[in-house]
Each structure stands twice: as structure tokens, then as C-alpha cells.
Short mmCIF file of C-alpha atoms in Angstrom, two decimals:
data_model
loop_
_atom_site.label_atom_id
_atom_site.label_comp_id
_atom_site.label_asym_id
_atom_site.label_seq_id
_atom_site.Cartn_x
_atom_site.Cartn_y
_atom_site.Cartn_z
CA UNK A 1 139.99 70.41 143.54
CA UNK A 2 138.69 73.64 145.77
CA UNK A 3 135.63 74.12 146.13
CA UNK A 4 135.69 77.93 144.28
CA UNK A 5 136.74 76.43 141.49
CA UNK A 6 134.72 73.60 141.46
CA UNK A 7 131.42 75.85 141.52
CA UNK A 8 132.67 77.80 139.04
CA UNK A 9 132.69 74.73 136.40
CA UNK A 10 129.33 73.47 137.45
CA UNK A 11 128.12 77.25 136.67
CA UNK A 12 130.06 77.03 133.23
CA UNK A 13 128.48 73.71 132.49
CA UNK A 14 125.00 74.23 134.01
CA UNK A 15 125.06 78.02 131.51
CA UNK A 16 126.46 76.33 128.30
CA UNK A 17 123.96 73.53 128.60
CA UNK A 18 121.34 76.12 128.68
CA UNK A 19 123.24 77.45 125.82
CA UNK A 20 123.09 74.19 123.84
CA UNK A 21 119.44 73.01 124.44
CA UNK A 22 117.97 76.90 123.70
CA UNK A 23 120.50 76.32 120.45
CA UNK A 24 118.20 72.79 119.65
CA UNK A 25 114.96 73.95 120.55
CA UNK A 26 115.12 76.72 118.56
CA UNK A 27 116.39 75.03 115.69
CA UNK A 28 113.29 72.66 116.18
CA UNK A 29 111.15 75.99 116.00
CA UNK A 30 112.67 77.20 112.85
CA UNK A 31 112.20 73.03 111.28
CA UNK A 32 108.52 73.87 112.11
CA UNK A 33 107.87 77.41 111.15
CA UNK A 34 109.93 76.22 107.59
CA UNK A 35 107.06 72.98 107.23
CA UNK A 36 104.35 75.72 107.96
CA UNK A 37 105.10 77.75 105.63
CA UNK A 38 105.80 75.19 102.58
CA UNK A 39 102.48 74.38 104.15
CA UNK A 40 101.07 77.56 102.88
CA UNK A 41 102.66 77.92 100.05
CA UNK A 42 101.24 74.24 98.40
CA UNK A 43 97.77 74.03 100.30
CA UNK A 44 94.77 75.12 98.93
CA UNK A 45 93.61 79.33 98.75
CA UNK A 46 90.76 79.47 100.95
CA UNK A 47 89.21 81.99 103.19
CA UNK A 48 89.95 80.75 106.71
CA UNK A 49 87.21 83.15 108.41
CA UNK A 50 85.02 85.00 105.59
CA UNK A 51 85.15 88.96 105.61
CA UNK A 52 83.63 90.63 108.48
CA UNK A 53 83.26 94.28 109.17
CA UNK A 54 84.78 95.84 112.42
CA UNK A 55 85.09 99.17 114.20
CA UNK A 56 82.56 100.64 112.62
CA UNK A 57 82.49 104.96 112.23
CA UNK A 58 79.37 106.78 110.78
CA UNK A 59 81.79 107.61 107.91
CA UNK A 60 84.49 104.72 108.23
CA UNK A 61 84.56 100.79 108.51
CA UNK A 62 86.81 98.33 108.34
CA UNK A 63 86.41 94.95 106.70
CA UNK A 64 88.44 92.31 107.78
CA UNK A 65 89.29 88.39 106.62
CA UNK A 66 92.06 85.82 107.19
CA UNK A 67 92.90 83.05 104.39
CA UNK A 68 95.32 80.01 104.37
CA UNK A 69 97.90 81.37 102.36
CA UNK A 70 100.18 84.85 102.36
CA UNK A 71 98.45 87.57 99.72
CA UNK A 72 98.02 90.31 98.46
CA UNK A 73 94.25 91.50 99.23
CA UNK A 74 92.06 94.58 98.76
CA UNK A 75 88.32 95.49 98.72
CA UNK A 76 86.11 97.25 95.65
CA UNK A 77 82.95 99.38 96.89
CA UNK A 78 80.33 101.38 96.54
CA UNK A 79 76.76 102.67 96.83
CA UNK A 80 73.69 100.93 95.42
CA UNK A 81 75.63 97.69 94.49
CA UNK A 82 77.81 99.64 92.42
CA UNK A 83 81.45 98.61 93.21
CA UNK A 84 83.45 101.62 91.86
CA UNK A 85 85.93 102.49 94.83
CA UNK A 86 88.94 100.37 95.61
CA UNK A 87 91.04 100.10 98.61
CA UNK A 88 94.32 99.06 100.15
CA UNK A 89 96.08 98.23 103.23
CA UNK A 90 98.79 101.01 102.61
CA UNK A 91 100.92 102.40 105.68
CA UNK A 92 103.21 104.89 104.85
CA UNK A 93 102.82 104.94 100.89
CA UNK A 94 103.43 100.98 100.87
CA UNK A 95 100.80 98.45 100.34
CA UNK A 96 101.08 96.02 102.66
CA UNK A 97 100.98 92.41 100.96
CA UNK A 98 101.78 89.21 101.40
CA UNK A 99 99.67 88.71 104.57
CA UNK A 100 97.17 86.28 106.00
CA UNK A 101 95.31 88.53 108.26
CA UNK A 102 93.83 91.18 106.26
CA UNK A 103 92.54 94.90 107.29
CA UNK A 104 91.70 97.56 104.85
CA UNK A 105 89.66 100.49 106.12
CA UNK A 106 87.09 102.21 104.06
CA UNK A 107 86.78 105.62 104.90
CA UNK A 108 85.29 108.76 104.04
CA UNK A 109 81.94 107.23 103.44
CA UNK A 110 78.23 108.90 103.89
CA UNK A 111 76.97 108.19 106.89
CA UNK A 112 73.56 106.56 106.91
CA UNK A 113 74.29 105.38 103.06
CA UNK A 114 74.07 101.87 102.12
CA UNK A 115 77.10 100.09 100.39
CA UNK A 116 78.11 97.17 98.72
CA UNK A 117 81.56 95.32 99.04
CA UNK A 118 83.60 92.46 97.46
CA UNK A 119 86.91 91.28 98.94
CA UNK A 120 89.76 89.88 97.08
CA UNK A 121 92.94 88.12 97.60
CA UNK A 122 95.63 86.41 95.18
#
């Protein structure tokens, strides 16, 4: 066998070997993501890390939360313990749902006012 030709079938072997273990591993990936998820879906609804504000405006905040499972989550709130407003994570006209990371931003409030909030998520 030449030599040319020889290199070329050690390159053709060495690439679809690559080929074939990047084929398993990711198939091991997508066994694992699958068990994660059926994870979620069974375990118990919890709040992983309880609401917490962030990037705070003198007219806008943001309250933030993550919980074990995908949902749909929003926030009711208002001055003087009076929970009348509600908000969404909405981007484009579309509520975004099924998440576990959660981020709904309260805006247009009085600066210097304080309010009440309560989170939900189902």
C-alpha cells in the first residue's frame, strides 16, 4: 500500500471515529437532559431561591425567583399592602411561561413610595 493512500485512510478513520463517539456522547447528553426533565416534571413545586428584587430604578424594579419545576409565574402589587397591579414576563406581546428562572419587571412606579408584592407560580 503507498503511503498517500495509506494516510488518507487513517484520516478517514481517525474523522469518522470522531464522528461516532460525538454521535454517543451526545446521545448520552440527550439520556440525561430527558431524566432531568421527567425529573421536573414529578418532583416536588418548590421555590429553589425565594424572590429577590434586582436592578432597582427610582420608578422600576425587578423581582426575580427560580423554582424546581417549568411555570408559568407573575407578581400582584401595590401600595400600602394593597396588591392591586399584576404583572408578566411578556416580550413582544407573548407571555413568557413555562420557565424556571423567573423575571418580571415592575415599572412605572412612584419613586420614594412603599409597595407590597406577592409572587406566584403554577
Amino acid at each position: 500500500m503507498k503511503r498517500s493512500a495509506f494516510i488518507k485512510r487513517l484520516l478517514l478513520l481517525g474523522i469518522s471515529g470522531t464522528s461516532a463517539s460525538s454521535l454517543l456522547a451526545s446521545s448520552e447528553r440527550t439520556k440525561e437532559d430527558k431524566s432531568v426533565e421527567k425529573a421536573e416534571e414529578t418532583g416536588p413545586f418548590a421555590f429553589l431561591t425565594k424572590p429577590y428584587l434586582q436592578f432597582p430604578l427610582p420608578n422600576a424594579m425587578t423581582v426575580m425567583w427560580v423554582t424546581t419545576r417549568k411555570c408559568y409565574s407573575w407578581v400582584e402589587y401595590g401600595e400600602n399592602d394593597v396588591c392591586s397591579q399584576h404583572a408578566t414576563n411578556a416580550i413582544n406581546g407573548l407571555n413568557q411561561a413555562y420557565n424556571r428562572v423567573h423575571k418580571i419587571r415592575l415599572n412605572e412606579l412612584k419613586p420614594g413610595t412603599q409597595y407590597a408584592y406577592k409572587v406566584y407560580s403554577k
